[in-house]
Short mmCIF file of C-alpha atoms and ligand atoms in Angstrom, two decimals:
data_model
loop_
_atom_site.label_atom_id
_atom_site.label_comp_id
_atom_site.label_asym_id
_atom_site.label_seq_id
_atom_site.Cartn_x
_atom_site.Cartn_y
_atom_site.Cartn_z
CA MET T 13 85.44 72.47 120.20
CA PHE T 14 88.44 73.58 118.10
CA ASP T 15 90.80 76.38 119.08
CA VAL T 16 90.97 77.59 115.48
CA ALA T 17 88.80 76.90 112.40
CA ILE T 18 90.48 78.00 109.17
CA VAL T 19 88.03 78.61 106.34
CA GLY T 20 89.86 78.12 103.02
CA GLY T 21 92.73 75.75 102.29
CA GLY T 22 94.38 77.74 99.48
CA LEU T 23 98.03 78.72 99.83
CA VAL T 24 97.35 80.96 102.84
CA GLY T 25 94.95 78.69 104.76
CA ALA T 26 97.16 75.62 104.22
CA SER T 27 100.26 77.58 105.35
CA LEU T 28 98.47 78.58 108.54
CA ALA T 29 97.33 75.02 109.27
CA VAL T 30 100.99 73.96 109.10
CA GLY T 31 102.14 76.96 111.16
CA LEU T 32 99.69 76.19 113.98
CA SER T 33 100.35 72.48 113.93
CA GLY T 34 100.70 70.72 117.24
CA ARG T 35 99.99 73.62 119.53
CA GLN T 36 96.34 74.33 118.74
CA ARG T 37 93.38 72.12 117.90
CA VAL T 38 92.84 73.20 114.31
CA ALA T 39 90.13 72.42 111.73
CA LEU T 40 90.56 73.31 108.06
CA ILE T 41 87.43 73.75 105.94
CA GLU T 42 88.07 73.72 102.18
CA ALA T 43 85.45 73.63 99.43
CA ALA T 44 87.67 72.09 96.72
CA PRO T 45 89.29 68.63 96.85
CA PRO T 46 92.98 68.60 98.00
CA PRO T 47 95.38 69.89 95.31
CA VAL T 48 97.11 67.26 93.18
CA GLY T 49 98.52 67.47 89.66
CA GLU T 50 101.35 66.73 87.32
CA ALA T 51 104.13 69.21 86.62
CA ARG T 52 103.67 71.13 83.35
CA TRP T 53 106.21 73.43 81.77
CA ASP T 54 103.65 76.25 81.37
CA GLU T 55 101.92 75.97 84.74
CA ARG T 56 101.21 79.13 86.74
CA CYS T 57 104.01 80.24 89.05
CA ILE T 58 104.25 82.68 91.89
CA ALA T 59 107.26 84.81 92.85
CA VAL T 60 108.10 84.44 96.52
CA ASN T 61 110.45 86.97 98.10
CA HIS T 62 113.23 86.39 100.62
CA ALA T 63 111.01 86.88 103.68
CA SER T 64 108.55 84.30 102.29
CA VAL T 65 111.34 81.78 101.76
CA CYS T 66 112.29 82.24 105.44
CA ILE T 67 108.66 81.59 106.44
CA LEU T 68 108.35 78.55 104.15
CA GLU T 69 111.56 77.21 105.71
CA SER T 70 110.12 77.65 109.18
CA LEU T 71 107.02 75.72 108.02
CA GLY T 72 109.28 72.87 106.88
CA VAL T 73 108.25 72.95 103.21
CA TRP T 74 111.07 74.83 101.51
CA ALA T 75 113.40 71.84 101.18
CA ASP T 76 110.70 70.01 99.15
CA LEU T 77 110.12 73.05 96.94
CA ARG T 78 113.70 74.07 96.30
CA ALA T 79 114.19 71.72 93.32
CA GLU T 80 111.24 73.31 91.48
CA ALA T 81 112.00 76.92 92.43
CA ALA T 82 113.85 79.18 89.99
CA PRO T 83 116.13 81.66 91.76
CA ILE T 84 115.64 85.32 90.84
CA THR T 85 119.09 86.82 91.19
CA SER T 86 118.36 90.23 89.64
CA THR T 87 115.50 92.36 88.32
CA HIS T 88 115.34 94.72 85.37
CA ILE T 89 112.51 97.27 85.15
CA SER T 90 112.06 99.40 82.05
CA GLU T 91 109.53 101.35 80.02
CA GLN T 92 108.99 100.86 76.30
CA GLY T 93 110.40 103.80 74.30
CA ARG T 94 112.44 105.19 77.24
CA PHE T 95 116.05 104.77 78.39
CA GLY T 96 115.32 104.79 82.14
CA VAL T 97 115.98 101.37 83.64
CA ALA T 98 115.97 100.23 87.26
CA ARG T 99 118.07 97.22 88.18
CA PHE T 100 118.39 95.36 91.45
CA ALA T 101 120.75 92.49 92.23
CA ALA T 102 120.62 90.02 95.09
CA ALA T 103 124.29 90.71 95.79
CA GLU T 104 123.35 94.28 96.84
CA ALA T 105 121.49 92.82 99.78
CA GLY T 106 124.18 90.19 100.40
CA LEU T 107 121.83 87.41 99.27
CA ASP T 108 122.08 84.58 96.74
CA ALA T 109 118.59 85.34 95.43
CA LEU T 110 116.04 88.15 95.72
CA GLY T 111 113.35 85.47 95.64
CA TYR T 112 112.20 82.41 93.71
CA ASN T 113 109.61 81.68 91.06
CA VAL T 114 107.69 78.61 92.22
CA PRO T 115 104.88 76.63 90.54
CA ILE T 116 101.63 77.14 92.50
CA ARG T 117 100.93 73.41 92.13
CA ALA T 118 104.21 72.55 93.85
CA LEU T 119 103.61 75.08 96.62
CA GLY T 120 100.03 73.92 97.31
CA SER T 121 101.02 70.28 97.17
CA ALA T 122 104.05 70.74 99.50
CA LEU T 123 101.88 72.55 102.07
CA TRP T 124 99.13 69.92 101.93
CA GLN T 125 101.65 67.06 102.12
CA ARG T 126 103.25 68.66 105.16
CA MET T 127 99.87 69.18 106.82
CA LEU T 128 98.92 65.53 106.17
CA ALA T 129 102.31 64.28 107.41
CA LEU T 130 102.02 66.29 110.64
CA GLY T 131 98.53 64.82 111.08
CA THR T 132 97.41 67.44 113.59
CA THR T 133 94.81 69.30 111.50
CA THR T 134 91.24 68.00 111.25
CA LEU T 135 90.43 68.24 107.54
CA LEU T 136 86.87 69.03 106.49
CA CYS T 137 87.40 68.79 102.74
CA PRO T 138 85.64 69.01 100.41
CA ALA T 139 83.10 70.97 102.46
CA ARG T 140 81.79 74.48 102.01
CA LEU T 141 81.02 76.94 104.79
CA GLN T 142 77.38 77.98 104.56
CA SER T 143 76.66 80.02 107.66
CA LEU T 144 78.15 81.04 110.96
CA VAL T 145 76.73 82.15 114.30
CA ARG T 146 78.82 83.86 116.96
CA SER T 147 78.32 83.67 120.71
CA ASP T 148 80.44 85.16 123.51
CA ASP T 149 82.85 82.25 123.74
CA ALA T 150 82.76 80.53 120.31
CA VAL T 151 81.67 80.54 116.67
CA GLU T 152 79.43 77.83 115.23
CA LEU T 153 80.05 77.10 111.56
CA ALA T 154 77.55 75.15 109.45
CA LEU T 155 78.92 73.26 106.42
CA ASP T 156 77.07 72.24 103.28
CA ASP T 157 77.38 68.53 104.16
CA GLY T 158 75.38 69.09 107.35
CA ARG T 159 78.35 69.09 109.74
CA ILE T 160 78.60 71.73 112.47
CA VAL T 161 82.00 72.92 113.69
CA ARG T 162 82.60 75.00 116.83
CA ALA T 163 85.77 77.04 117.29
CA ARG T 164 87.04 79.82 119.52
CA LEU T 165 88.69 81.64 116.62
CA VAL T 166 87.79 81.62 112.91
CA VAL T 167 90.51 82.57 110.43
CA ALA T 168 88.97 83.62 107.12
CA ALA T 169 91.46 82.54 104.43
CA ASP T 170 88.64 82.13 101.92
CA GLY T 171 89.93 84.36 99.15
CA MET T 172 89.09 87.66 97.45
CA ASN T 173 85.29 87.30 97.69
CA SER T 174 85.48 85.92 101.25
CA PRO T 175 82.16 84.23 102.16
CA VAL T 176 83.02 84.84 105.85
CA ARG T 177 83.23 88.57 105.16
CA GLU T 178 79.90 88.42 103.29
CA LEU T 179 78.19 86.40 106.04
CA LEU T 180 79.34 88.92 108.66
CA GLY T 181 78.21 91.88 106.54
CA ILE T 182 81.69 93.46 106.50
CA ASP T 183 82.30 95.80 103.57
CA ALA T 184 85.34 95.80 101.33
CA GLU T 185 86.77 98.63 99.24
CA ARG T 186 86.78 97.36 95.64
CA ARG T 187 88.62 98.79 92.69
CA ASP T 188 88.25 97.16 89.30
CA TYR T 189 91.35 98.07 87.28
CA GLY T 190 89.57 97.23 84.03
CA GLN T 191 92.48 94.86 83.27
CA SER T 192 93.18 91.15 83.22
CA ALA T 193 96.49 89.35 83.57
CA ILE T 194 97.27 86.87 80.83
CA VAL T 195 99.55 84.21 82.27
CA THR T 196 101.54 81.75 80.16
CA ALA T 197 105.12 80.60 79.56
CA VAL T 198 107.54 81.28 76.72
CA GLN T 199 110.69 79.65 75.46
CA THR T 200 113.42 82.12 74.59
CA THR T 201 116.53 81.81 72.48
CA ARG T 202 118.71 83.59 75.09
CA THR T 203 119.22 82.57 78.71
CA HIS T 204 117.35 84.52 81.39
CA ALA T 205 120.39 84.10 83.70
CA GLY T 206 118.12 84.41 86.73
CA CYS T 207 116.87 87.90 85.83
CA ALA T 208 113.20 88.87 86.26
CA TYR T 209 112.12 91.50 83.73
CA GLU T 210 109.22 93.91 84.00
CA ARG T 211 108.56 96.20 81.06
CA PHE T 212 105.89 98.89 81.12
CA THR T 213 104.16 99.49 77.80
CA PRO T 214 101.12 101.56 76.76
CA GLY T 215 99.23 98.24 76.45
CA GLY T 216 100.11 97.25 80.05
CA PRO T 217 103.14 95.88 81.92
CA ILE T 218 104.65 92.64 80.65
CA ALA T 219 106.76 90.56 83.05
CA LEU T 220 109.06 87.64 82.29
CA LEU T 221 110.34 85.61 85.21
CA PRO T 222 112.87 82.74 85.23
CA LYS T 223 111.37 79.25 85.32
CA TRP T 224 113.00 76.08 86.59
CA PRO T 225 113.85 73.29 85.91
CA GLN T 226 111.79 71.96 83.01
CA GLY T 227 113.52 73.87 80.24
CA GLY T 228 116.89 74.78 81.70
CA ASP T 229 117.38 78.53 81.67
CA ARG T 230 115.42 79.38 78.52
CA ILE T 231 111.86 79.13 79.81
CA CYS T 232 110.13 82.06 81.48
CA SER T 233 106.75 82.70 83.07
CA LEU T 234 105.04 85.50 81.19
CA VAL T 235 102.46 87.75 82.89
CA TRP T 236 100.94 90.38 80.60
CA THR T 237 98.56 92.92 82.09
CA THR T 238 95.97 93.58 79.41
CA PRO T 239 93.18 96.19 79.16
CA ARG T 240 89.92 94.25 79.29
CA GLU T 241 88.85 95.45 75.84
CA GLN T 242 91.92 93.74 74.34
CA LEU T 243 91.60 90.54 76.34
CA ARG T 244 89.58 88.43 73.87
CA GLU T 245 91.87 89.34 71.04
CA ARG T 246 95.03 88.36 73.01
CA ILE T 247 93.45 85.14 74.29
CA ASP T 248 91.82 84.00 71.03
CA CYS T 249 94.59 84.87 68.56
CA SER T 250 96.96 82.18 67.25
CA ASP T 251 100.19 81.35 69.13
CA ASP T 252 102.19 82.99 66.36
CA ASP T 253 100.20 86.24 66.61
CA PHE T 254 100.47 86.25 70.40
CA ILE T 255 104.22 85.66 70.26
CA ALA T 256 104.63 88.48 67.73
CA ALA T 257 102.61 90.92 69.88
CA ALA T 258 104.40 89.91 73.10
CA GLN T 259 107.77 90.15 71.39
CA ALA T 260 106.96 93.64 70.10
CA ALA T 261 105.98 94.72 73.62
CA PHE T 262 108.93 93.11 75.40
CA GLY T 263 111.72 93.57 72.85
CA GLU T 264 114.63 91.21 72.30
CA ARG T 265 116.49 91.23 75.62
CA LEU T 266 115.97 87.46 75.79
CA GLY T 267 116.34 86.92 72.07
CA ARG T 268 113.37 85.53 70.12
CA PHE T 269 110.34 83.87 71.71
CA SER T 270 110.36 80.37 70.21
CA GLY T 271 107.51 78.53 71.98
CA LEU T 272 104.36 79.36 73.92
CA GLY T 273 102.39 77.57 76.64
CA ALA T 274 98.65 77.59 77.37
CA ARG T 275 97.16 81.02 78.08
CA GLN T 276 95.03 81.75 81.16
CA ALA T 277 93.45 85.07 82.13
CA TRP T 278 92.79 86.57 85.58
CA PRO T 279 90.62 89.69 86.09
CA LEU T 280 92.52 92.25 88.19
CA MET T 281 90.86 93.86 91.17
CA ARG T 282 91.97 95.44 94.39
CA VAL T 283 89.72 94.32 97.24
CA MET T 284 90.58 95.58 100.73
CA SER T 285 88.47 94.28 103.60
CA GLU T 286 87.36 97.25 105.70
CA ARG T 287 88.34 95.33 108.81
CA LEU T 288 91.11 92.85 109.60
CA THR T 289 89.18 91.42 112.55
CA ALA T 290 85.67 91.07 113.92
CA PRO T 291 84.68 89.45 117.23
CA ARG T 292 86.25 85.92 117.18
CA VAL T 293 87.24 86.27 113.50
CA LEU T 294 90.34 87.45 111.68
CA PHE T 295 91.07 87.82 107.96
CA ALA T 296 94.26 86.66 106.24
CA GLY T 297 95.61 86.53 102.69
CA ASN T 298 93.32 87.52 99.84
CA ALA T 299 90.34 87.58 102.21
CA ALA T 300 92.04 90.52 103.95
CA GLN T 301 93.53 92.16 100.83
CA SER T 302 93.67 91.18 97.17
CA LEU T 303 96.17 93.16 95.14
CA HIS T 304 97.10 93.70 91.50
CA PRO T 305 99.95 91.26 90.71
CA VAL T 306 102.17 93.96 89.12
CA ALA T 307 104.46 94.00 92.16
CA ALA T 308 104.08 90.23 92.88
CA GLN T 309 103.20 90.88 96.52
CA GLY T 310 99.79 89.23 97.21
CA PHE T 311 100.90 85.85 98.51
CA ASN T 312 104.04 87.30 100.08
CA LEU T 313 101.86 89.63 102.14
CA GLY T 314 99.41 86.81 102.96
CA LEU T 315 102.27 84.67 104.21
CA ARG T 316 103.27 87.45 106.61
CA ASP T 317 99.63 87.45 107.86
CA VAL T 318 100.07 83.72 108.48
CA ALA T 319 103.41 84.11 110.28
CA THR T 320 101.92 86.85 112.47
CA VAL T 321 98.92 84.69 113.49
CA ALA T 322 101.23 81.75 114.26
CA GLU T 323 103.64 83.98 116.18
CA LEU T 324 100.80 85.46 118.25
CA LEU T 325 99.06 82.19 119.08
CA ASN T 326 102.40 80.66 120.06
CA ASP T 327 103.46 83.74 122.08
CA PRO T 328 103.86 82.90 125.78
CA ALA T 329 101.73 85.98 126.53
CA PHE T 330 98.77 84.45 124.69
CA VAL T 331 99.46 80.73 124.50
CA ASP T 332 97.22 79.67 127.37
CA SER T 333 94.56 82.27 126.71
CA ASP T 334 91.51 82.15 124.49
CA PRO T 335 92.79 82.38 120.85
CA GLY T 336 89.70 84.36 119.88
CA ALA T 337 90.06 86.90 122.71
CA ASP T 338 89.76 90.59 121.83
CA ALA T 339 93.38 91.18 122.95
CA VAL T 340 94.69 88.65 120.41
CA LEU T 341 92.61 90.13 117.60
CA ALA T 342 93.63 93.69 118.45
CA GLU T 343 97.31 92.71 118.49
CA TYR T 344 96.97 91.00 115.09
CA ALA T 345 95.30 94.06 113.53
CA GLN T 346 97.91 96.36 115.02
CA ARG T 347 100.87 94.24 113.83
CA ARG T 348 99.55 93.84 110.26
CA GLN T 349 98.17 97.33 109.59
CA ARG T 350 101.37 99.10 108.54
CA ASP T 351 102.88 96.39 106.31
CA ARG T 352 99.50 95.82 104.64
CA ALA T 353 98.88 99.54 103.96
CA ARG T 354 102.41 100.08 102.67
CA VAL T 355 102.38 97.16 100.23
CA ALA T 356 98.80 97.84 99.06
CA ASP T 357 99.52 101.54 98.46
CA PHE T 358 102.85 100.86 96.71
CA THR T 359 101.15 98.34 94.40
CA ASP T 360 98.22 100.62 93.64
CA GLN T 361 100.50 103.60 92.91
CA LEU T 362 102.56 101.46 90.54
CA VAL T 363 99.42 100.41 88.63
CA ARG T 364 98.12 103.97 88.40
CA LEU T 365 101.44 105.53 87.44
CA PHE T 366 102.07 103.06 84.65
CA SER T 367 98.51 102.72 83.33
CA ASN T 368 97.88 106.43 83.10
CA ARG T 369 98.32 107.86 79.63
CA ILE T 370 98.47 111.53 80.64
CA PRO T 371 101.52 112.80 78.65
CA GLY T 372 103.37 114.47 81.59
CA LEU T 373 103.42 111.19 83.46
CA ARG T 374 105.76 109.60 80.96
CA GLY T 375 108.54 111.97 82.02
CA LEU T 376 107.74 111.35 85.65
CA ARG T 377 107.92 107.61 85.16
CA HIS T 378 111.22 108.01 83.37
CA LEU T 379 112.58 110.06 86.29
CA GLY T 380 111.14 107.52 88.71
CA LEU T 381 113.00 104.66 87.06
CA LEU T 382 116.23 106.68 86.96
CA ALA T 383 115.81 107.55 90.64
CA LEU T 384 115.28 103.88 91.40
CA ASP T 385 118.45 103.02 89.56
CA LEU T 386 120.60 105.83 90.89
CA ALA T 387 119.39 107.16 94.26
CA PRO T 388 120.81 104.94 97.03
CA GLY T 389 118.14 105.75 99.68
CA VAL T 390 115.25 105.08 97.31
CA ARG T 391 116.89 101.94 95.96
CA GLU T 392 117.40 100.50 99.40
CA ALA T 393 113.87 101.27 100.54
CA VAL T 394 112.32 99.63 97.48
CA LEU T 395 114.69 96.66 97.64
CA TRP T 396 113.93 95.95 101.30
CA GLN T 397 110.22 96.43 100.74
CA ASN T 398 110.30 93.93 97.89
CA LEU T 399 112.31 91.44 99.90
CA GLY T 400 109.43 91.52 102.38
CA PHE T 401 111.08 93.35 105.24
CA GLY T 402 108.92 96.51 105.24
CA GLY T 403 106.96 97.28 108.43
CA ARG T 404 107.07 94.97 111.46
CA ALA T 405 107.98 91.66 109.89
CA PRO T 406 107.08 88.55 111.91
CA GLN T 407 110.09 86.72 113.40
CA ALA T 408 109.79 83.77 110.98
CA ALA T 409 110.26 86.20 108.07
CA ARG T 410 113.56 87.41 109.48
CA THR T 411 115.30 84.10 110.05
CA PRO T 412 118.03 83.76 107.42
CA ALA T 413 117.09 81.20 104.73
C1 FAD D 13 98.02 86.55 87.67
C2 FAD D 13 98.44 86.55 89.11
C3 FAD D 13 99.79 86.48 89.45
C4 FAD D 13 100.19 86.52 90.77
N1 FAD D 13 101.52 86.49 91.06
C5 FAD D 13 101.91 86.59 92.34
C6 FAD D 13 103.31 86.59 92.66
O1 FAD D 13 104.17 86.46 91.80
N2 FAD D 13 103.66 86.70 93.98
C7 FAD D 13 102.74 86.82 94.99
O2 FAD D 13 103.11 86.94 96.16
N3 FAD D 13 101.41 86.82 94.70
C8 FAD D 13 100.97 86.69 93.42
N4 FAD D 13 99.63 86.66 93.14
C9 FAD D 13 98.66 86.70 94.25
C10 FAD D 13 98.44 85.30 94.86
O3 FAD D 13 98.09 84.37 93.83
C11 FAD D 13 97.33 85.34 95.91
O4 FAD D 13 97.57 86.39 96.82
C12 FAD D 13 97.25 84.04 96.71
O5 FAD D 13 97.17 82.92 95.86
C13 FAD D 13 96.00 84.09 97.62
O6 FAD D 13 95.88 82.89 98.35
P1 FAD D 13 94.68 82.72 99.39
O7 FAD D 13 94.88 81.37 99.99
O8 FAD D 13 94.58 83.91 100.29
O9 FAD D 13 93.34 82.77 98.52
P2 FAD D 13 92.77 81.71 97.47
O10 FAD D 13 93.84 81.12 96.66
O11 FAD D 13 91.67 82.43 96.74
O12 FAD D 13 92.15 80.55 98.36
C14 FAD D 13 90.89 80.65 98.99
C15 FAD D 13 90.40 79.25 99.29
O13 FAD D 13 89.17 79.33 100.00
C16 FAD D 13 88.30 78.33 99.52
N5 FAD D 13 86.91 78.73 99.81
C17 FAD D 13 86.25 79.81 99.31
N6 FAD D 13 84.99 79.83 99.80
C18 FAD D 13 84.87 78.79 100.65
C19 FAD D 13 83.81 78.29 101.47
N7 FAD D 13 82.60 78.87 101.52
N8 FAD D 13 84.04 77.18 102.22
C20 FAD D 13 85.24 76.54 102.20
N9 FAD D 13 86.28 76.96 101.43
C21 FAD D 13 86.11 78.08 100.67
C22 FAD D 13 88.60 78.24 98.03
O14 FAD D 13 88.21 76.99 97.49
C23 FAD D 13 90.12 78.45 98.01
O15 FAD D 13 90.83 77.22 98.05
C24 FAD D 13 99.20 86.62 91.80
C25 FAD D 13 97.85 86.67 91.49
C26 FAD D 13 97.46 86.65 90.15
C27 FAD D 13 95.99 86.72 89.83
#
């Protein structure tokens, strides 16, 4: 019998396996083989905020990642055809960096390496969860290779379309934004100097984030939110045509785009599980909430789910008790509710405000950006939210990096 069975070994499930290491008997069930891969200059990256860096430090993986992480020292948010600009700098918060842009490959690999080095997690991989049966004191999970696993608590970290959620018949609120994110990398003729740019255009927001270290300071991750009806055209067109269109949308703040990486597309949905817990089960990461990437908050939020679970199961008040007890689950739901709602609502409002083409909204957006740039109270609130300190942050998120 395991204390905890984690279903899903993506970034969130693997982080939790490391966070629970040594104190609980933990099994990790992952359908795909362990992540491996060579570094590529155009690989997909993820922006992690300051709170996430603190958590990754507490998990013992940040030191391995640091060499591949590009510091984001400032942000610049603008709207095409308008003067309003919002800028934030790390120095305002007394920090060296607001966050870091990290290759997903490096993050996944560092977490798996750490888990393997600690040697305390029982890995069931590759193996796919097929069914689960709950009793009063445990959950029995059946895998597609015939193995049966019993655990007192199941953590569903099995992604946006969570099979655990489906098997338990728990609903999720789904919103299809009718958009996809095209993700690639560009070389620029001017240095990014650590600045992350987000520019809102009628064709969708386009974000350029610093990338490190493959091309010095002239390579950026590019994330372009694209209405689904334009997706094929932007994916199938030549590199030259894509560069010309992206350059027209973004402008010349970073000079000319001089090279382009491989393009990948991700359909954008908001999926909010109607419940964060069920008897002997809790949801974390994308299984709990999948968000539009416009505010780069999905993994950051998932990592705070992880830190909260680890904090709770290591809390002296709960450490000797049943990890799947109702009191533990209720405490988890209560601690995560506010942060989750705040980040999900902020992200959704940003998508709606900037995708809506009602004429009056343009002025409102303009005022919004000016307020962000000028009004100290608003600036601070948004800055702290984006650093990951909104709501009741778990202790690991507050330790200085
Ligand atoms: C274009 C884009 C850009 C983004 N940028 C950012 C960003 O800058 N910052 C940020 O914080 N977030 C960002 N995100 C969000 C972030 O990528 C996700 O929130 C995060 O990767 C979710 O991780 P997860 O482990 O919860 O889910 P997943 O990565 O979906 O992992 C789920 C795992 O469960 C496994 N699984 C599924 N079913 C089963 C089963 N039956 N049995 C066993 N295993 C199973 C899968 O194989 C998978 O490994 C972005 C997302 C997109 C689409």
